[in-house]
């Protein structure tokens, strides 16, 4: 007897795969959460005697500090926020509201894959396997871009924890991990990084202009603030932190310009719906 695959096409057969989505979602989330918390404070043990340097997630402060090394306070705040929002997403998957369950399950396979690949990145990153950890990020980037293109209009409580925040994180981590991978600390590499940093402006601006996605804009702006603080703390006389704060400001203002009209638009829509209900009320009473 063939069993339904919870990682099949998202909207086809979702109802019969709900149990699989629930189990896989919880397990992948707990796996990522547990190892992220553990390796934030404790380096993995080197039981096999490998020559690779084992360290905590933020254990590179005094080693391999590159032009893309951020403030670890900002990264911690970002991930605490993401974990909290992901708990909210999982709660909707167990809701009695069928609409909530359907919306949550629609992105379930991508959400599970993100957590598994993020766990793999943490596992490899803390063991200094830079090339393999970069590969995990690249695969995750493809996973999340595919998710975004297929489900760009998901509700906010799905979009933030399952789409926007994970995608922005992976985009940033690709450059951070990549800089460590090639030991980007020389003058020539830092000059190249001064050019590469503008990718974040192009990345977020694309989603702001094409999809009107202010959530990606604000998230990228926040990580640019973290990068600026991290770079300023180590190299006061440098261009990288100046560029980071410049990109942060541009994206924050651009995101506001996109977000504010959307807020008023939603308010107008709610007003129209309420007014329409009031107009129909006498007709319903007469009926």
JSON list of C-alpha atoms in Angstrom, two decimals, residues 54-174:
[
{"chain": "A", "resi": 54, "resn": "UNK", "atom": "CA", "xyz": [35.52, 23.38, 16.13]},
{"chain": "A", "resi": 55, "resn": "UNK", "atom": "CA", "xyz": [33.92, 26.55, 17.47]},
{"chain": "A", "resi": 56, "resn": "UNK", "atom": "CA", "xyz": [30.58, 28.08, 18.44]},
{"chain": "A", "resi": 57, "resn": "UNK", "atom": "CA", "xyz": [28.39, 29.78, 15.85]},
{"chain": "A", "resi": 58, "resn": "UNK", "atom": "CA", "xyz": [29.81, 33.14, 16.89]},
{"chain": "A", "resi": 59, "resn": "UNK", "atom": "CA", "xyz": [33.27, 31.79, 17.68]},
{"chain": "A", "resi": 60, "resn": "UNK", "atom": "CA", "xyz": [34.92, 33.58, 14.78]},
{"chain": "A", "resi": 61, "resn": "UNK", "atom": "CA", "xyz": [35.08, 36.99, 16.45]},
{"chain": "A", "resi": 62, "resn": "UNK", "atom": "CA", "xyz": [38.86, 36.79, 16.86]},
{"chain": "A", "resi": 63, "resn": "UNK", "atom": "CA", "xyz": [39.45, 34.44, 13.91]},
{"chain": "A", "resi": 64, "resn": "UNK", "atom": "CA", "xyz": [38.65, 34.97, 10.24]},
{"chain": "A", "resi": 65, "resn": "UNK", "atom": "CA", "xyz": [36.92, 38.29, 10.88]},
{"chain": "A", "resi": 66, "resn": "UNK", "atom": "CA", "xyz": [35.99, 39.40, 7.36]},
{"chain": "A", "resi": 67, "resn": "UNK", "atom": "CA", "xyz": [34.32, 42.30, 5.57]},
{"chain": "A", "resi": 68, "resn": "UNK", "atom": "CA", "xyz": [30.95, 40.54, 5.99]},
{"chain": "A", "resi": 69, "resn": "UNK", "atom": "CA", "xyz": [31.23, 39.65, 9.68]},
{"chain": "A", "resi": 70, "resn": "UNK", "atom": "CA", "xyz": [28.18, 41.16, 11.44]},
{"chain": "A", "resi": 71, "resn": "UNK", "atom": "CA", "xyz": [27.32, 42.17, 14.97]},
{"chain": "A", "resi": 72, "resn": "UNK", "atom": "CA", "xyz": [26.36, 38.96, 16.72]},
{"chain": "A", "resi": 73, "resn": "UNK", "atom": "CA", "xyz": [23.82, 40.83, 18.82]},
{"chain": "A", "resi": 74, "resn": "UNK", "atom": "CA", "xyz": [21.85, 41.71, 15.68]},
{"chain": "A", "resi": 75, "resn": "UNK", "atom": "CA", "xyz": [22.09, 38.15, 14.36]},
{"chain": "A", "resi": 76, "resn": "UNK", "atom": "CA", "xyz": [20.86, 36.80, 17.70]},
{"chain": "A", "resi": 77, "resn": "UNK", "atom": "CA", "xyz": [17.89, 39.19, 17.76]},
{"chain": "A", "resi": 78, "resn": "UNK", "atom": "CA", "xyz": [17.07, 38.25, 14.17]},
{"chain": "A", "resi": 79, "resn": "UNK", "atom": "CA", "xyz": [17.02, 34.53, 14.92]},
{"chain": "A", "resi": 80, "resn": "UNK", "atom": "CA", "xyz": [15.13, 34.85, 18.20]},
{"chain": "A", "resi": 81, "resn": "UNK", "atom": "CA", "xyz": [12.47, 36.78, 16.30]},
{"chain": "A", "resi": 82, "resn": "UNK", "atom": "CA", "xyz": [12.42, 34.18, 13.54]},
{"chain": "A", "resi": 83, "resn": "UNK", "atom": "CA", "xyz": [12.07, 31.26, 15.95]},
{"chain": "A", "resi": 84, "resn": "UNK", "atom": "CA", "xyz": [9.17, 32.98, 17.75]},
{"chain": "A", "resi": 85, "resn": "UNK", "atom": "CA", "xyz": [7.41, 33.67, 14.45]},
{"chain": "A", "resi": 86, "resn": "UNK", "atom": "CA", "xyz": [7.99, 30.08, 13.34]},
{"chain": "A", "resi": 87, "resn": "UNK", "atom": "CA", "xyz": [6.25, 28.85, 16.49]},
{"chain": "A", "resi": 88, "resn": "UNK", "atom": "CA", "xyz": [3.28, 30.97, 15.44]},
{"chain": "A", "resi": 89, "resn": "UNK", "atom": "CA", "xyz": [3.40, 29.43, 11.98]},
{"chain": "A", "resi": 90, "resn": "UNK", "atom": "CA", "xyz": [3.42, 25.90, 13.43]},
{"chain": "A", "resi": 91, "resn": "UNK", "atom": "CA", "xyz": [0.48, 26.80, 15.69]},
{"chain": "A", "resi": 92, "resn": "UNK", "atom": "CA", "xyz": [-1.57, 27.69, 12.62]},
{"chain": "A", "resi": 93, "resn": "UNK", "atom": "CA", "xyz": [-0.79, 24.27, 11.15]},
{"chain": "A", "resi": 94, "resn": "UNK", "atom": "CA", "xyz": [-2.61, 22.74, 14.14]},
{"chain": "A", "resi": 95, "resn": "UNK", "atom": "CA", "xyz": [-5.48, 25.24, 14.07]},
{"chain": "A", "resi": 96, "resn": "UNK", "atom": "CA", "xyz": [-9.14, 24.22, 13.89]},
{"chain": "A", "resi": 97, "resn": "UNK", "atom": "CA", "xyz": [-9.52, 26.75, 11.08]},
{"chain": "A", "resi": 98, "resn": "UNK", "atom": "CA", "xyz": [-9.28, 24.85, 7.80]},
{"chain": "A", "resi": 99, "resn": "UNK", "atom": "CA", "xyz": [-8.13, 27.96, 5.92]},
{"chain": "A", "resi": 100, "resn": "UNK", "atom": "CA", "xyz": [-5.20, 28.48, 8.31]},
{"chain": "A", "resi": 101, "resn": "UNK", "atom": "CA", "xyz": [-4.19, 24.84, 8.01]},
{"chain": "A", "resi": 102, "resn": "UNK", "atom": "CA", "xyz": [-4.32, 24.95, 4.21]},
{"chain": "A", "resi": 103, "resn": "UNK", "atom": "CA", "xyz": [-2.22, 28.14, 4.02]},
{"chain": "A", "resi": 104, "resn": "UNK", "atom": "CA", "xyz": [0.36, 26.74, 6.44]},
{"chain": "A", "resi": 105, "resn": "UNK", "atom": "CA", "xyz": [0.56, 23.35, 4.72]},
{"chain": "A", "resi": 106, "resn": "UNK", "atom": "CA", "xyz": [0.97, 24.97, 1.30]},
{"chain": "A", "resi": 107, "resn": "UNK", "atom": "CA", "xyz": [4.57, 25.94, 2.14]},
{"chain": "A", "resi": 108, "resn": "UNK", "atom": "CA", "xyz": [5.23, 22.99, 4.44]},
{"chain": "A", "resi": 109, "resn": "UNK", "atom": "CA", "xyz": [7.78, 21.08, 2.36]},
{"chain": "A", "resi": 110, "resn": "UNK", "atom": "CA", "xyz": [9.89, 24.20, 1.78]},
{"chain": "A", "resi": 111, "resn": "UNK", "atom": "CA", "xyz": [9.71, 25.09, 5.48]},
{"chain": "A", "resi": 112, "resn": "UNK", "atom": "CA", "xyz": [10.91, 21.63, 6.48]},
{"chain": "A", "resi": 113, "resn": "UNK", "atom": "CA", "xyz": [13.71, 21.71, 3.91]},
{"chain": "A", "resi": 114, "resn": "UNK", "atom": "CA", "xyz": [14.82, 25.15, 5.10]},
{"chain": "A", "resi": 115, "resn": "UNK", "atom": "CA", "xyz": [15.15, 23.92, 8.68]},
{"chain": "A", "resi": 116, "resn": "UNK", "atom": "CA", "xyz": [17.03, 20.77, 7.66]},
{"chain": "A", "resi": 117, "resn": "UNK", "atom": "CA", "xyz": [19.47, 22.71, 5.47]},
{"chain": "A", "resi": 118, "resn": "UNK", "atom": "CA", "xyz": [19.90, 25.37, 8.15]},
{"chain": "A", "resi": 119, "resn": "UNK", "atom": "CA", "xyz": [20.71, 22.63, 10.68]},
{"chain": "A", "resi": 120, "resn": "UNK", "atom": "CA", "xyz": [23.24, 21.20, 8.21]},
{"chain": "A", "resi": 121, "resn": "UNK", "atom": "CA", "xyz": [24.80, 24.66, 7.84]},
{"chain": "A", "resi": 122, "resn": "UNK", "atom": "CA", "xyz": [25.15, 25.05, 11.62]},
{"chain": "A", "resi": 123, "resn": "UNK", "atom": "CA", "xyz": [26.67, 21.57, 11.86]},
{"chain": "A", "resi": 124, "resn": "UNK", "atom": "CA", "xyz": [29.23, 22.28, 9.11]},
{"chain": "A", "resi": 125, "resn": "UNK", "atom": "CA", "xyz": [29.90, 25.93, 10.02]},
{"chain": "A", "resi": 126, "resn": "UNK", "atom": "CA", "xyz": [30.81, 25.16, 13.61]},
{"chain": "A", "resi": 127, "resn": "UNK", "atom": "CA", "xyz": [33.23, 22.49, 12.39]},
{"chain": "A", "resi": 128, "resn": "UNK", "atom": "CA", "xyz": [34.94, 24.84, 9.90]},
{"chain": "A", "resi": 129, "resn": "UNK", "atom": "CA", "xyz": [33.76, 22.95, 6.80]},
{"chain": "A", "resi": 130, "resn": "UNK", "atom": "CA", "xyz": [33.33, 26.22, 4.93]},
{"chain": "A", "resi": 131, "resn": "UNK", "atom": "CA", "xyz": [32.89, 24.85, 1.41]},
{"chain": "A", "resi": 132, "resn": "UNK", "atom": "CA", "xyz": [30.22, 22.35, 2.38]},
{"chain": "A", "resi": 133, "resn": "UNK", "atom": "CA", "xyz": [28.40, 24.89, 4.55]},
{"chain": "A", "resi": 134, "resn": "UNK", "atom": "CA", "xyz": [28.39, 27.30, 1.60]},
{"chain": "A", "resi": 135, "resn": "UNK", "atom": "CA", "xyz": [26.87, 24.55, -0.53]},
{"chain": "A", "resi": 136, "resn": "UNK", "atom": "CA", "xyz": [24.07, 24.06, 2.02]},
{"chain": "A", "resi": 137, "resn": "UNK", "atom": "CA", "xyz": [23.31, 27.78, 1.84]},
{"chain": "A", "resi": 138, "resn": "UNK", "atom": "CA", "xyz": [23.26, 27.73, -1.96]},
{"chain": "A", "resi": 139, "resn": "UNK", "atom": "CA", "xyz": [20.79, 24.83, -2.00]},
{"chain": "A", "resi": 140, "resn": "UNK", "atom": "CA", "xyz": [18.66, 26.57, 0.61]},
{"chain": "A", "resi": 141, "resn": "UNK", "atom": "CA", "xyz": [18.68, 29.78, -1.43]},
{"chain": "A", "resi": 142, "resn": "UNK", "atom": "CA", "xyz": [17.30, 27.86, -4.42]},
{"chain": "A", "resi": 143, "resn": "UNK", "atom": "CA", "xyz": [14.69, 26.25, -2.16]},
{"chain": "A", "resi": 144, "resn": "UNK", "atom": "CA", "xyz": [13.51, 29.59, -0.78]},
{"chain": "A", "resi": 145, "resn": "UNK", "atom": "CA", "xyz": [13.51, 31.44, -4.10]},
{"chain": "A", "resi": 146, "resn": "UNK", "atom": "CA", "xyz": [11.43, 28.61, -5.54]},
{"chain": "A", "resi": 147, "resn": "UNK", "atom": "CA", "xyz": [9.08, 28.92, -2.57]},
{"chain": "A", "resi": 148, "resn": "UNK", "atom": "CA", "xyz": [8.80, 32.68, -3.03]},
{"chain": "A", "resi": 149, "resn": "UNK", "atom": "CA", "xyz": [7.99, 32.47, -6.73]},
{"chain": "A", "resi": 150, "resn": "UNK", "atom": "CA", "xyz": [5.33, 29.82, -6.11]},
{"chain": "A", "resi": 151, "resn": "UNK", "atom": "CA", "xyz": [3.79, 31.44, -3.01]},
{"chain": "A", "resi": 152, "resn": "UNK", "atom": "CA", "xyz": [4.51, 35.17, -3.15]},
{"chain": "A", "resi": 153, "resn": "UNK", "atom": "CA", "xyz": [1.06, 36.16, -1.86]},
{"chain": "A", "resi": 154, "resn": "UNK", "atom": "CA", "xyz": [0.86, 34.07, 1.30]},
{"chain": "A", "resi": 155, "resn": "UNK", "atom": "CA", "xyz": [-0.64, 35.67, 4.45]},
{"chain": "A", "resi": 156, "resn": "UNK", "atom": "CA", "xyz": [1.75, 37.68, 6.61]},
{"chain": "A", "resi": 157, "resn": "UNK", "atom": "CA", "xyz": [1.87, 35.05, 9.38]},
{"chain": "A", "resi": 158, "resn": "UNK", "atom": "CA", "xyz": [3.12, 32.55, 6.77]},
{"chain": "A", "resi": 159, "resn": "UNK", "atom": "CA", "xyz": [5.24, 34.90, 4.69]},
{"chain": "A", "resi": 160, "resn": "UNK", "atom": "CA", "xyz": [7.41, 36.28, 7.50]},
{"chain": "A", "resi": 161, "resn": "UNK", "atom": "CA", "xyz": [8.53, 33.06, 9.25]},
{"chain": "A", "resi": 162, "resn": "UNK", "atom": "CA", "xyz": [8.51, 30.71, 6.26]},
{"chain": "A", "resi": 163, "resn": "UNK", "atom": "CA", "xyz": [9.50, 32.91, 3.32]},
{"chain": "A", "resi": 164, "resn": "UNK", "atom": "CA", "xyz": [10.79, 36.45, 3.88]},
{"chain": "A", "resi": 165, "resn": "UNK", "atom": "CA", "xyz": [13.00, 36.17, 6.97]},
{"chain": "A", "resi": 166, "resn": "UNK", "atom": "CA", "xyz": [14.57, 32.82, 5.96]},
{"chain": "A", "resi": 167, "resn": "UNK", "atom": "CA", "xyz": [15.34, 34.09, 2.45]},
{"chain": "A", "resi": 168, "resn": "UNK", "atom": "CA", "xyz": [16.97, 37.30, 3.69]},
{"chain": "A", "resi": 169, "resn": "UNK", "atom": "CA", "xyz": [19.03, 35.33, 6.21]},
{"chain": "A", "resi": 170, "resn": "UNK", "atom": "CA", "xyz": [20.31, 32.86, 3.61]},
{"chain": "A", "resi": 171, "resn": "UNK", "atom": "CA", "xyz": [21.16, 35.70, 1.22]},
{"chain": "A", "resi": 172, "resn": "UNK", "atom": "CA", "xyz": [23.24, 37.35, 3.94]},
{"chain": "A", "resi": 173, "resn": "UNK", "atom": "CA", "xyz": [24.81, 34.11, 5.18]},
{"chain": "A", "resi": 174, "resn": "UNK", "atom": "CA", "xyz": [26.01, 33.27, 1.66]}
]
